CSV table of C-alpha atoms in Angstrom, one decimal:
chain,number,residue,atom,x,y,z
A,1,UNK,CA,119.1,208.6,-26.8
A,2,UNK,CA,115.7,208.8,-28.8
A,3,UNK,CA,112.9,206.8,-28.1
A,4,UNK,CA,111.8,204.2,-30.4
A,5,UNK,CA,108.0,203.6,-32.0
A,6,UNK,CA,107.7,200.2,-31.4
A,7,UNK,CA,103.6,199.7,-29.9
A,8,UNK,CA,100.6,200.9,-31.1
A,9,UNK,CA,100.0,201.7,-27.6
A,10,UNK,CA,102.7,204.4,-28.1
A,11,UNK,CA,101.2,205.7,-30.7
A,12,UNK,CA,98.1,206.4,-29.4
A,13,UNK,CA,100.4,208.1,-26.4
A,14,UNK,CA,101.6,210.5,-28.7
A,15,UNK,CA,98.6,211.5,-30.6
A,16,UNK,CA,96.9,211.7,-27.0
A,17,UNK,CA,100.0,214.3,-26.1
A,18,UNK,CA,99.1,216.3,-29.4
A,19,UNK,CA,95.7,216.2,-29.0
A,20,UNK,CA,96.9,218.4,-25.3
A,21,UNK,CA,98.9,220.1,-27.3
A,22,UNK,CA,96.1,221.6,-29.7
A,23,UNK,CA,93.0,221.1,-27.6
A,24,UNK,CA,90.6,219.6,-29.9
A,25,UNK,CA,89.2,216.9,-27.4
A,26,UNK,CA,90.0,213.4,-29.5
A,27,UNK,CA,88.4,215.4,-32.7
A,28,UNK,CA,90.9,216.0,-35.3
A,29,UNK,CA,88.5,214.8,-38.1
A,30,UNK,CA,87.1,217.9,-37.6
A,31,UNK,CA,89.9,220.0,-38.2
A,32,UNK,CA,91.2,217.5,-41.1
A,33,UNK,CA,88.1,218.4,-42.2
A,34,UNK,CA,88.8,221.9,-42.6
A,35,UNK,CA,91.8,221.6,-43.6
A,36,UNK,CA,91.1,219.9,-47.0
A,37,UNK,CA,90.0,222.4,-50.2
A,38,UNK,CA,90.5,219.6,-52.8
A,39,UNK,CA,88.0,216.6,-53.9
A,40,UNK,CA,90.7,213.9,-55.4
A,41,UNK,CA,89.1,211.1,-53.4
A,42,UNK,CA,85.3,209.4,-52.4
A,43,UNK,CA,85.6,210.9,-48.9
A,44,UNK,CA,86.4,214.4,-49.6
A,45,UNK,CA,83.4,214.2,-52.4
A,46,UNK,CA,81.2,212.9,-49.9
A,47,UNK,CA,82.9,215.2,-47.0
A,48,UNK,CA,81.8,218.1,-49.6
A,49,UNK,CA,78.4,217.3,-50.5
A,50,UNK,CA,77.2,217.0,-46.7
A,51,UNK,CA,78.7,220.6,-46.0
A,52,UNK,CA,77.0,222.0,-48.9
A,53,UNK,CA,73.7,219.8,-48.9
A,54,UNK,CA,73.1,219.6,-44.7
A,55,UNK,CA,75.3,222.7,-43.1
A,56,UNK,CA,74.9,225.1,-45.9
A,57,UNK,CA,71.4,224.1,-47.2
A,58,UNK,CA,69.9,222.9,-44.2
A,59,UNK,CA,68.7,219.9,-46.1
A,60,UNK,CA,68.1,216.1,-44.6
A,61,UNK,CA,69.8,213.7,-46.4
A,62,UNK,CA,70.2,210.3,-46.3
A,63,UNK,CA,73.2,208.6,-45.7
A,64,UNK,CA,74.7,212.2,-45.0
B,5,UNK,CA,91.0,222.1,-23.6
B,6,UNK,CA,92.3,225.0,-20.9
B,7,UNK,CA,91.8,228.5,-21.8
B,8,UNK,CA,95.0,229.7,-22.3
B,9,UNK,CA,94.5,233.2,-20.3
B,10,UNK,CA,93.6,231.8,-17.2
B,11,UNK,CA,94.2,227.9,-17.8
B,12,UNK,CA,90.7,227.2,-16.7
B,13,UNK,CA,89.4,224.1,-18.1
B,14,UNK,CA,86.8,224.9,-21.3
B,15,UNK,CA,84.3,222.8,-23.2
B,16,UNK,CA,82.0,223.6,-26.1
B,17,UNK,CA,81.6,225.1,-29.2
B,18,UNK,CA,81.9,229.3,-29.6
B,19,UNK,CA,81.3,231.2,-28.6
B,20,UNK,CA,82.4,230.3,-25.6
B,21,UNK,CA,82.7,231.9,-22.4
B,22,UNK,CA,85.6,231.2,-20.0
B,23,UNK,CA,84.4,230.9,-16.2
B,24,UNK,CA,87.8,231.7,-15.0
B,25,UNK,CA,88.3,234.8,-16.6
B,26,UNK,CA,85.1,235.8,-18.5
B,27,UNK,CA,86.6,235.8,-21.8
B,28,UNK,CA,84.4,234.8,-24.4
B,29,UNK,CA,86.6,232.6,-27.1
B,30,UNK,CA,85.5,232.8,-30.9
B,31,UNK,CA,86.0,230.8,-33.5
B,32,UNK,CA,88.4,231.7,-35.6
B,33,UNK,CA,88.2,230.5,-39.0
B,34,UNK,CA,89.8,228.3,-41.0
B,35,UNK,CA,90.7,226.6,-37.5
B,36,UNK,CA,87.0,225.0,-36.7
B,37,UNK,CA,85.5,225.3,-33.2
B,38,UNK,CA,88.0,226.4,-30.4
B,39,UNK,CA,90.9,224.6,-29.0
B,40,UNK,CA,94.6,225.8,-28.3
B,41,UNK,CA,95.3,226.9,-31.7
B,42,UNK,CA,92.1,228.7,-32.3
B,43,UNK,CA,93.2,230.6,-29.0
B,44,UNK,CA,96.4,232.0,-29.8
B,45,UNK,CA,95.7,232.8,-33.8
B,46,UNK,CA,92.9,235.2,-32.0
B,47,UNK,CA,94.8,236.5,-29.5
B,48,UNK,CA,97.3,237.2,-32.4
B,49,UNK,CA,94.7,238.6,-34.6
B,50,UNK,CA,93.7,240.7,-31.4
B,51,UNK,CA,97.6,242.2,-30.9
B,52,UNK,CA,97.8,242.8,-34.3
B,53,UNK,CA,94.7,245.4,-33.9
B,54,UNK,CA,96.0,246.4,-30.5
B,55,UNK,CA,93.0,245.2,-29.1
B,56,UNK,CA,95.0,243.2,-26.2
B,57,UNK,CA,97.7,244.1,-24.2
B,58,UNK,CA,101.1,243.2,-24.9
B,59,UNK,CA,101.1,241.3,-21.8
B,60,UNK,CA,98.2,239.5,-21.8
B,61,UNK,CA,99.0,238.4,-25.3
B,62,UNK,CA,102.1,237.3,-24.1
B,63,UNK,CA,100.2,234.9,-20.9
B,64,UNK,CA,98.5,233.0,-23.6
B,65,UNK,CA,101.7,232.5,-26.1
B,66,UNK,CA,103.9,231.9,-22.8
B,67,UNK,CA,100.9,228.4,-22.0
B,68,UNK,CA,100.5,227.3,-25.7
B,69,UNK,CA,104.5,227.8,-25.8
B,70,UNK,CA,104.9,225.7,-22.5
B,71,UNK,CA,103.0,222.9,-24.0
B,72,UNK,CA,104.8,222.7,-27.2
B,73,UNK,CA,107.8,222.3,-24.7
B,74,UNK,CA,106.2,219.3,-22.6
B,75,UNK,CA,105.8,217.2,-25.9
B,76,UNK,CA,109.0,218.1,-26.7
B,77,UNK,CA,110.7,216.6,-23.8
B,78,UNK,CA,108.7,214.0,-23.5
B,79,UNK,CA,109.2,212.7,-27.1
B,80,UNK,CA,112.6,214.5,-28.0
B,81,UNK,CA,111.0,216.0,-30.6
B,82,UNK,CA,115.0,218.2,-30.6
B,83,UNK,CA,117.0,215.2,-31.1
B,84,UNK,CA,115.6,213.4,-34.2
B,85,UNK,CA,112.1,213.6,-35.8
B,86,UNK,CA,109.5,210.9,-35.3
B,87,UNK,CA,109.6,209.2,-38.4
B,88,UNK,CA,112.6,207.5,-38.6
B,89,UNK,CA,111.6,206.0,-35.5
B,90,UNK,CA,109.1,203.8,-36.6
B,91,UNK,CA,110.2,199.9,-35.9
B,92,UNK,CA,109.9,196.9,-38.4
B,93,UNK,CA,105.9,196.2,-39.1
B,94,UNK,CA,104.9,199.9,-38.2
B,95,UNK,CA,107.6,201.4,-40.6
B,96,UNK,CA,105.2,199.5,-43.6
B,97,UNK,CA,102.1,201.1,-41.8
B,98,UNK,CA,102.6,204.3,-40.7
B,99,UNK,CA,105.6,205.9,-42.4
B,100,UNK,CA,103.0,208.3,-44.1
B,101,UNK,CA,101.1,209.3,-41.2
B,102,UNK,CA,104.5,210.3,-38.9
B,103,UNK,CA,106.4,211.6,-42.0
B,104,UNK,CA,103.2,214.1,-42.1
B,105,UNK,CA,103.5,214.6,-38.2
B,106,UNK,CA,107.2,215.6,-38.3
B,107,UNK,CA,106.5,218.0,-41.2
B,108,UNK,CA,103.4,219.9,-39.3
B,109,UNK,CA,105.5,220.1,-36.0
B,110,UNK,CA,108.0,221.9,-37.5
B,111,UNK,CA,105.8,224.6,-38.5
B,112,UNK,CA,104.5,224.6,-35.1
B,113,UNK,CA,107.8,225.5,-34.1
B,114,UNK,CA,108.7,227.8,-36.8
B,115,UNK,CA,105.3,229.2,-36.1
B,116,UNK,CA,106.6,229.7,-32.8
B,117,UNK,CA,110.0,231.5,-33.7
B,118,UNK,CA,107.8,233.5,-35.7
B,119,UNK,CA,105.5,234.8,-33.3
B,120,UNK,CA,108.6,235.5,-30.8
B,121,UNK,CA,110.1,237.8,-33.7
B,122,UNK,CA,107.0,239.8,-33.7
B,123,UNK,CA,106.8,240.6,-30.3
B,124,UNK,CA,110.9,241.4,-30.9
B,125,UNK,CA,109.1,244.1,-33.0
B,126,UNK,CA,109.7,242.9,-36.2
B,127,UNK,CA,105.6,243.1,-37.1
B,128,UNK,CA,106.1,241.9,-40.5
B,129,UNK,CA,106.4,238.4,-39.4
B,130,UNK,CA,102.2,238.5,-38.3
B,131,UNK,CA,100.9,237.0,-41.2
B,132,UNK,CA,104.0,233.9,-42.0
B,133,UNK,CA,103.1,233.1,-38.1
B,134,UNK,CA,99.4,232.6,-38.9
B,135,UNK,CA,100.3,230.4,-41.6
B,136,UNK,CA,102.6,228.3,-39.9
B,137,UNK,CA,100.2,227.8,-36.5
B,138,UNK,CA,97.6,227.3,-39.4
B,139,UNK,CA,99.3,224.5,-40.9
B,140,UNK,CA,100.6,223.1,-37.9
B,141,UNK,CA,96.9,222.7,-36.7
B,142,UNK,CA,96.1,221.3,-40.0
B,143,UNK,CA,99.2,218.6,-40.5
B,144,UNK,CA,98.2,217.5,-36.5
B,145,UNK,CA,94.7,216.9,-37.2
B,146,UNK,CA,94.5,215.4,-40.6
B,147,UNK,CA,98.2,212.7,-39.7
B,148,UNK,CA,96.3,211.9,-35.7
B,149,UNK,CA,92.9,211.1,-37.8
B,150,UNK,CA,94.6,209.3,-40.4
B,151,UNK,CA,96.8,207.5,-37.7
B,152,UNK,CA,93.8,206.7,-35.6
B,153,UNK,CA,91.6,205.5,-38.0
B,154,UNK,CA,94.8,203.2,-39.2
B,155,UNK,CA,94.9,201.6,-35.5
B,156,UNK,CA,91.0,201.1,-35.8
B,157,UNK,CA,91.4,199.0,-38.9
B,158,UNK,CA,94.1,197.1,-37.0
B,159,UNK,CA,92.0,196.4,-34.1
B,160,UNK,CA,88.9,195.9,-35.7
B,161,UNK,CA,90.3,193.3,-37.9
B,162,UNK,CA,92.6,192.1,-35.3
B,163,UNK,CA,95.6,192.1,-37.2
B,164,UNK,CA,96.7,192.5,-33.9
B,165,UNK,CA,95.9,189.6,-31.4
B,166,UNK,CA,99.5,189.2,-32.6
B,167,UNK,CA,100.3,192.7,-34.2
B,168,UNK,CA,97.4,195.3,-32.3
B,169,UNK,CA,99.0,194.7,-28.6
B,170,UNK,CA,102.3,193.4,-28.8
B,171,UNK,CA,105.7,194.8,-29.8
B,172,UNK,CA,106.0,194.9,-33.6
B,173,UNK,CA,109.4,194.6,-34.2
């Protein structure tokens, strides 16, 4: 018999167990960041204009 | 994070040297920084050049294969996907998020299969077993962030007090 979702505390049980699984430490924002090559919504836009602006450039900006 | 050589545990951005076993672990793009997946796609790249061993290739798929198999048995990922498994309120909520999850596991496994066929010898199956660990890595991250930033909303705005902690049935 299958378990059943039924708590948030289970989800955050599973995600824990994937995040052993893939050993990324808690930090899949980085990897959804990477995993992303379109710009169809304000966060990706905004995801794309720090990489290019502040990890590519090197430049300081605000609110980046 | 464990090295999967030598299952020493391992912290910090590449490149990154394993005190277990001296291996230094690089990054290997599009996978950022190093973690599990980022492991085995190098060791793969690294059998695929004959620059590893056969067996030693085959201690790192043997531990990243091991812990497929503890989430499997521990969620029964082989009897029925996650999805459908979702009760009353979190159905509403999260259907997206586990829908995503189901979908990226199974390339996990079929990344799996894959990578077992090429050490059957059948080397043609290298670069569809990239892709799948690829997109596996990429479906976990981007439906756990979306799913965790979902359970922040719900606690920040305690739509909980009633919903966050208790049973939603």
């Amino acid at each position: 018999m299958t378990q059943t979702i039924s708590q948030h505390a289970q989800i955050q049980e599973l995600v824990s167990d994937l995040d052993q699984l893939v050993g990324v430490d808690g930090n899949f924002w980085e990897g959804r960041k990477a995993q992303s090559h379109d710009l169809s919504t304000p966060h990706q836009l905004r995801d794309f204009c720090r990489d290019i602006l502040v990890d590519v450039f090197g430049l300081e900006v605000q609110g980046l | 994070m464990i090295c999967l050589g030598c299952r020493e545990k391992i912290k910090g951005n590449p490149p990154l040297k394993c005190s277990g076993c001296g291996h230094t672990h690089q990054a290997r793009p599009p996978v950022v920084g190093i973690n599990h997946v980022s492991q085995l796609l190098s060791a793969l790249d690294s059998l695929a050049v004959e620059e590893i061993p056969l067996e030693d290739f085959e201690v790192i798929f043997d531990t990243f294969v091991e812990k497929m198999e503890t989430l499997q048995r521990k969620w029964a990922l082989d009897q029925s996907f996650l999805s459908p498994r979702l009760s009353g309120a979190l159905q509403e909520r999260f259907t997206k998020q586990f829908a995503e999850l189901d979908e990226a596991l199974q390339l996990g496994y079929q990344g799996v299969e894959l990578v077992e066929a090429v050490l059957a010898g059948e080397i043609e199956h290298f670069d569809a077993a990239e892709e799948c660990l690829v997109g596996f890595f990429r479906g976990v991250c981007a439906a756990s962030a979306s799913l965790l930033d979902q359970l922040d909303v719900l606690k920040q705005n305690d739509l909980g007090g009633q919903l966050y902690n208790l049973p939603s049935v």
